[in-house]
PDB file of C-alpha atoms in Angstrom:
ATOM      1  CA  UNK A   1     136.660 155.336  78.732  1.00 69.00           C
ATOM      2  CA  UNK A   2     135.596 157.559  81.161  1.00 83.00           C
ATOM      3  CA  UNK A   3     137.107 157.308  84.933  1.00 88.00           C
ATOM      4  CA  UNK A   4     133.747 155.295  86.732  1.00 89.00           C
ATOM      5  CA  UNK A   5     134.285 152.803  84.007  1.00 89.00           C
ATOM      6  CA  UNK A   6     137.832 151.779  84.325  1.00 91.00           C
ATOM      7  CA  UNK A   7     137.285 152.490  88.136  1.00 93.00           C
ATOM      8  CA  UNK A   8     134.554 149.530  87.643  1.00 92.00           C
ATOM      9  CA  UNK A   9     136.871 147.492  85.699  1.00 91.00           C
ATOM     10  CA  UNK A  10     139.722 147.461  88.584  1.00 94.00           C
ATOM     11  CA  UNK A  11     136.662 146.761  91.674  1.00 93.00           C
ATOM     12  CA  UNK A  12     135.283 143.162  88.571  1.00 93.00           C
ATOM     13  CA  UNK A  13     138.619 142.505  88.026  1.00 93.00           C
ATOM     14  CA  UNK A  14     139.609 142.460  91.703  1.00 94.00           C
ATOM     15  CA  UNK A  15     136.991 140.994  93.132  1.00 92.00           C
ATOM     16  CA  UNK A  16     136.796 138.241  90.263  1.00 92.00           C
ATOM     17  CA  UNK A  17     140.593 137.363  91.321  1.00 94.00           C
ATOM     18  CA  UNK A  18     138.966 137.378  94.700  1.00 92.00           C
ATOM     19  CA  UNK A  19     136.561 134.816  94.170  1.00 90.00           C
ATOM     20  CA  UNK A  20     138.535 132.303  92.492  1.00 90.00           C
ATOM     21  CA  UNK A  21     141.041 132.434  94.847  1.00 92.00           C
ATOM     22  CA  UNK A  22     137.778 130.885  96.861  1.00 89.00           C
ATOM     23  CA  UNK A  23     136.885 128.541  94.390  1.00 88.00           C
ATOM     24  CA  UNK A  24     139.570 126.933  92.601  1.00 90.00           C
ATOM     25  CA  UNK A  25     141.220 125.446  96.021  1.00 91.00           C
ATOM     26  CA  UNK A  26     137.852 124.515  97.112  1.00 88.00           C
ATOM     27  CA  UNK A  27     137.056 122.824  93.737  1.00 86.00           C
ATOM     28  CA  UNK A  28     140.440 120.878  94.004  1.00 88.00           C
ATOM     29  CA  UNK A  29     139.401 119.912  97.735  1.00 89.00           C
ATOM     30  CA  UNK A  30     136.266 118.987  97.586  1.00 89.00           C
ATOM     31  CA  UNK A  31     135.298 117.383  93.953  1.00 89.00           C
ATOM     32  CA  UNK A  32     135.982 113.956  93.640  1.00 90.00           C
ATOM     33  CA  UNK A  33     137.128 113.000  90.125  1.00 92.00           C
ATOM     34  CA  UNK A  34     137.666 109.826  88.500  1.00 91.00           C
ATOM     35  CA  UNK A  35     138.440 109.199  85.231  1.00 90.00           C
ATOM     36  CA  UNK A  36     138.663 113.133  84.639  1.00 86.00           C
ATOM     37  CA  UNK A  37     134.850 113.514  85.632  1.00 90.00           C
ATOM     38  CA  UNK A  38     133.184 114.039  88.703  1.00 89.00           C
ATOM     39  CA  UNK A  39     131.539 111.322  90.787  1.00 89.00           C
ATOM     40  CA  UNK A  40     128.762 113.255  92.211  1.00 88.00           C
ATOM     41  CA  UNK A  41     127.942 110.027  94.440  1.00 88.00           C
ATOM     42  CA  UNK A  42     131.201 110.295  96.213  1.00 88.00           C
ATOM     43  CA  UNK A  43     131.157 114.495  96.013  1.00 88.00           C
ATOM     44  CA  UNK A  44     128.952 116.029  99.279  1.00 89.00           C
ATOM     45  CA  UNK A  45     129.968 119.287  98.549  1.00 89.00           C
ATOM     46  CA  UNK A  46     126.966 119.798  96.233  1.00 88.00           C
ATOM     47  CA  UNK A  47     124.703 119.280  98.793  1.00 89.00           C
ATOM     48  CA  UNK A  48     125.533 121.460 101.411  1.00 90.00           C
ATOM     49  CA  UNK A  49     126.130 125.180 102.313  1.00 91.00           C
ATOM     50  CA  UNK A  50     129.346 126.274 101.427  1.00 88.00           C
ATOM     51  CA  UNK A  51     131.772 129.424 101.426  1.00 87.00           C
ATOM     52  CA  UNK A  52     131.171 129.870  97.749  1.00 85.00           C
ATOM     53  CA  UNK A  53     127.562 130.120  97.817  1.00 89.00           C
ATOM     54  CA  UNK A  54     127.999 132.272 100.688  1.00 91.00           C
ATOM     55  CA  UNK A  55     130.547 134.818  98.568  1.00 89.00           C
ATOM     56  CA  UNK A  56     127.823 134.654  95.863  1.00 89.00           C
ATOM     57  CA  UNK A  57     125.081 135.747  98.055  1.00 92.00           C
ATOM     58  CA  UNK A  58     127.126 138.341  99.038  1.00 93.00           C
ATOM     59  CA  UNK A  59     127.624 139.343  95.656  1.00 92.00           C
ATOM     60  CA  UNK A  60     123.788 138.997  95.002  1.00 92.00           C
ATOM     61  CA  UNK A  61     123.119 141.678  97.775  1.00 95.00           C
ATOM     62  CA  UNK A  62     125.836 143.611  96.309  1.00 95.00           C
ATOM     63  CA  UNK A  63     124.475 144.006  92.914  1.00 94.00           C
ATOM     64  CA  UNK A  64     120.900 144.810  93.864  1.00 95.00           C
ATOM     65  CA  UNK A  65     123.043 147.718  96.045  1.00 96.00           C
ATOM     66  CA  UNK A  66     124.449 148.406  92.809  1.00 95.00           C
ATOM     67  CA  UNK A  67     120.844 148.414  91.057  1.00 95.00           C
ATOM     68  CA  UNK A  68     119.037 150.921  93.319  1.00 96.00           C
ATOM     69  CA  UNK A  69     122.186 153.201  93.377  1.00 96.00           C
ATOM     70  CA  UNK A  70     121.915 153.713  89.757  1.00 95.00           C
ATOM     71  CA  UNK A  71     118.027 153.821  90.624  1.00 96.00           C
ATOM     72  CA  UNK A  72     118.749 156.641  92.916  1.00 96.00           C
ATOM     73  CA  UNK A  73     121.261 158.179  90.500  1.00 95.00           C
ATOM     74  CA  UNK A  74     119.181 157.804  87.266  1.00 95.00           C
ATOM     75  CA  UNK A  75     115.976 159.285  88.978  1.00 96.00           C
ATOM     76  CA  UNK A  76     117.704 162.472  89.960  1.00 95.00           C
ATOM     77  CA  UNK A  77     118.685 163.218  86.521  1.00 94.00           C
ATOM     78  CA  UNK A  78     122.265 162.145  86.166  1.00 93.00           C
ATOM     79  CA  UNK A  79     123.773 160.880  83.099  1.00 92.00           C
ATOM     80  CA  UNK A  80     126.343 158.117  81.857  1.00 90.00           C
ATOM     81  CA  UNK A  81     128.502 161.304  81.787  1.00 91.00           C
ATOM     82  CA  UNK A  82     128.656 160.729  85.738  1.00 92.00           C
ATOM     83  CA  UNK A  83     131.283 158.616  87.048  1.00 93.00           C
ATOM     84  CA  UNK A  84     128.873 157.036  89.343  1.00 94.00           C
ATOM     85  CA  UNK A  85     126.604 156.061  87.204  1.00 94.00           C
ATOM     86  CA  UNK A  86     129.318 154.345  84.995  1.00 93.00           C
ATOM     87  CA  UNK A  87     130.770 152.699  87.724  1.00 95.00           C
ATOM     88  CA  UNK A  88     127.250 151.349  89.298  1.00 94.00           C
ATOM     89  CA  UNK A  89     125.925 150.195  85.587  1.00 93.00           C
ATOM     90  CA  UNK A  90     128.887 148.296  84.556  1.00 93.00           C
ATOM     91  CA  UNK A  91     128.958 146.516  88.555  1.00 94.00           C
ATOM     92  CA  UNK A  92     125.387 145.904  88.138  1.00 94.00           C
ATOM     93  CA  UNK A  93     125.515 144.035  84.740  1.00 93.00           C
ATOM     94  CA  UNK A  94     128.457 142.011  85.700  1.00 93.00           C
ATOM     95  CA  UNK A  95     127.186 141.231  89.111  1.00 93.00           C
ATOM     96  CA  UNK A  96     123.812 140.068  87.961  1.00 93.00           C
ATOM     97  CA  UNK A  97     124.796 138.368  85.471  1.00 93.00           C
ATOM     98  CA  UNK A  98     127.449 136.273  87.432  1.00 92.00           C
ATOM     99  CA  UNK A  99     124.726 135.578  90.390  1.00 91.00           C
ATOM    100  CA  UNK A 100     122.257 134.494  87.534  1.00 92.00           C
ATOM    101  CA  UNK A 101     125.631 132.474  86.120  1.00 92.00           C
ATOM    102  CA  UNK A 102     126.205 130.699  89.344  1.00 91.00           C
ATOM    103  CA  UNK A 103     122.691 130.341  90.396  1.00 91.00           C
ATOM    104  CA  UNK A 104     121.973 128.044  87.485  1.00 94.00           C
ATOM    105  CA  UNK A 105     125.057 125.992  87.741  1.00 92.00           C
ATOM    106  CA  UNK A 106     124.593 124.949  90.686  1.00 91.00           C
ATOM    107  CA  UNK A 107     121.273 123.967  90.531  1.00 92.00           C
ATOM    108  CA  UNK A 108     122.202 122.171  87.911  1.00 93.00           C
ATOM    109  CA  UNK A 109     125.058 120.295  89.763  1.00 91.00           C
ATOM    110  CA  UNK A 110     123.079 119.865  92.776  1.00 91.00           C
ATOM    111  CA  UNK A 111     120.339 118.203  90.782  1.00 91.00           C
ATOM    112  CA  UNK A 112     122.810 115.647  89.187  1.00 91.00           C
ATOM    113  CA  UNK A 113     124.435 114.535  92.463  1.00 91.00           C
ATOM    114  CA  UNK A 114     121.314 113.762  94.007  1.00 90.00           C
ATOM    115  CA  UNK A 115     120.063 111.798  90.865  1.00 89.00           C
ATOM    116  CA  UNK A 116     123.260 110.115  91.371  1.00 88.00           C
ATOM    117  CA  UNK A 117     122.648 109.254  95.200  1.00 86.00           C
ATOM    118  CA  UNK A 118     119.347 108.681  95.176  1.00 85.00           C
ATOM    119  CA  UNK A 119     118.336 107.870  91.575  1.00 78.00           C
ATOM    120  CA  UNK A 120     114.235 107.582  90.029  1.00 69.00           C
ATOM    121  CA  UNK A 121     113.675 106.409  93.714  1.00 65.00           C
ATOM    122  CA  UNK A 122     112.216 109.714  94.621  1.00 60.00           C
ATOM    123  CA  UNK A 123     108.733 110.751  94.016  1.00 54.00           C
TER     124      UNK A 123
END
């Protein structure tokens, strides 16, 4: 492993411990559970803005940064032999592919609490 990649592995690794350092108090917080499940009808956090869709925008806007670098780096003729264009592919794939992660989640959570609210009522 060349130095952009482990370089790349410290910035994931430290920002992941960054981010659930967000969520996991804010997941005990907010989420009501009974019964070991969550009652969406009683959880509002679903249905609002919050700090961790904030850090994942933030992270969104970071990997597209991290998509036009290698862009940049890629069309002047560099190689994976540069450590910059190690370091901005691996950020890129794991950046993306966390947004993409989270983007569908919570859709998916947001959907079911407002079935749960509001039910077949809505047309």
């Amino acid at each position: 492993m060349d130095t952009g990649w482990v370089v790349s592995l410290i910035v994931a690794g430290v920002l992941l411990v960054s981010i659930l350092a967000i969520a996991i108090p804010m997941d005990r917080k907010y989420v009501v559970r009974e019964n070991g499940k969550i009652n969406y009808k009683k959880t509002k956090i679903y249905l609002r803005w919050n700090v961790f869709d904030t850090v994942t925008l933030i992270l969104a806007i970071y990997s597209i940064v991290c998509v036009q670098a290698l862009n940049m780096f890629i069309s002047s003729g560099e190689t994976v032999e540069n450590v910059f264009v190690q370091f901005f592919t691996n950020q890129a794939q794991v950046w993306t592919l966390v947004s993409i992660i989270y983007l569908v989640s919570r859709v998916s959570l947001t959907l079911k609490s407002i079935k749960e609210r509001w039910g077949d009522d809505i047309d």
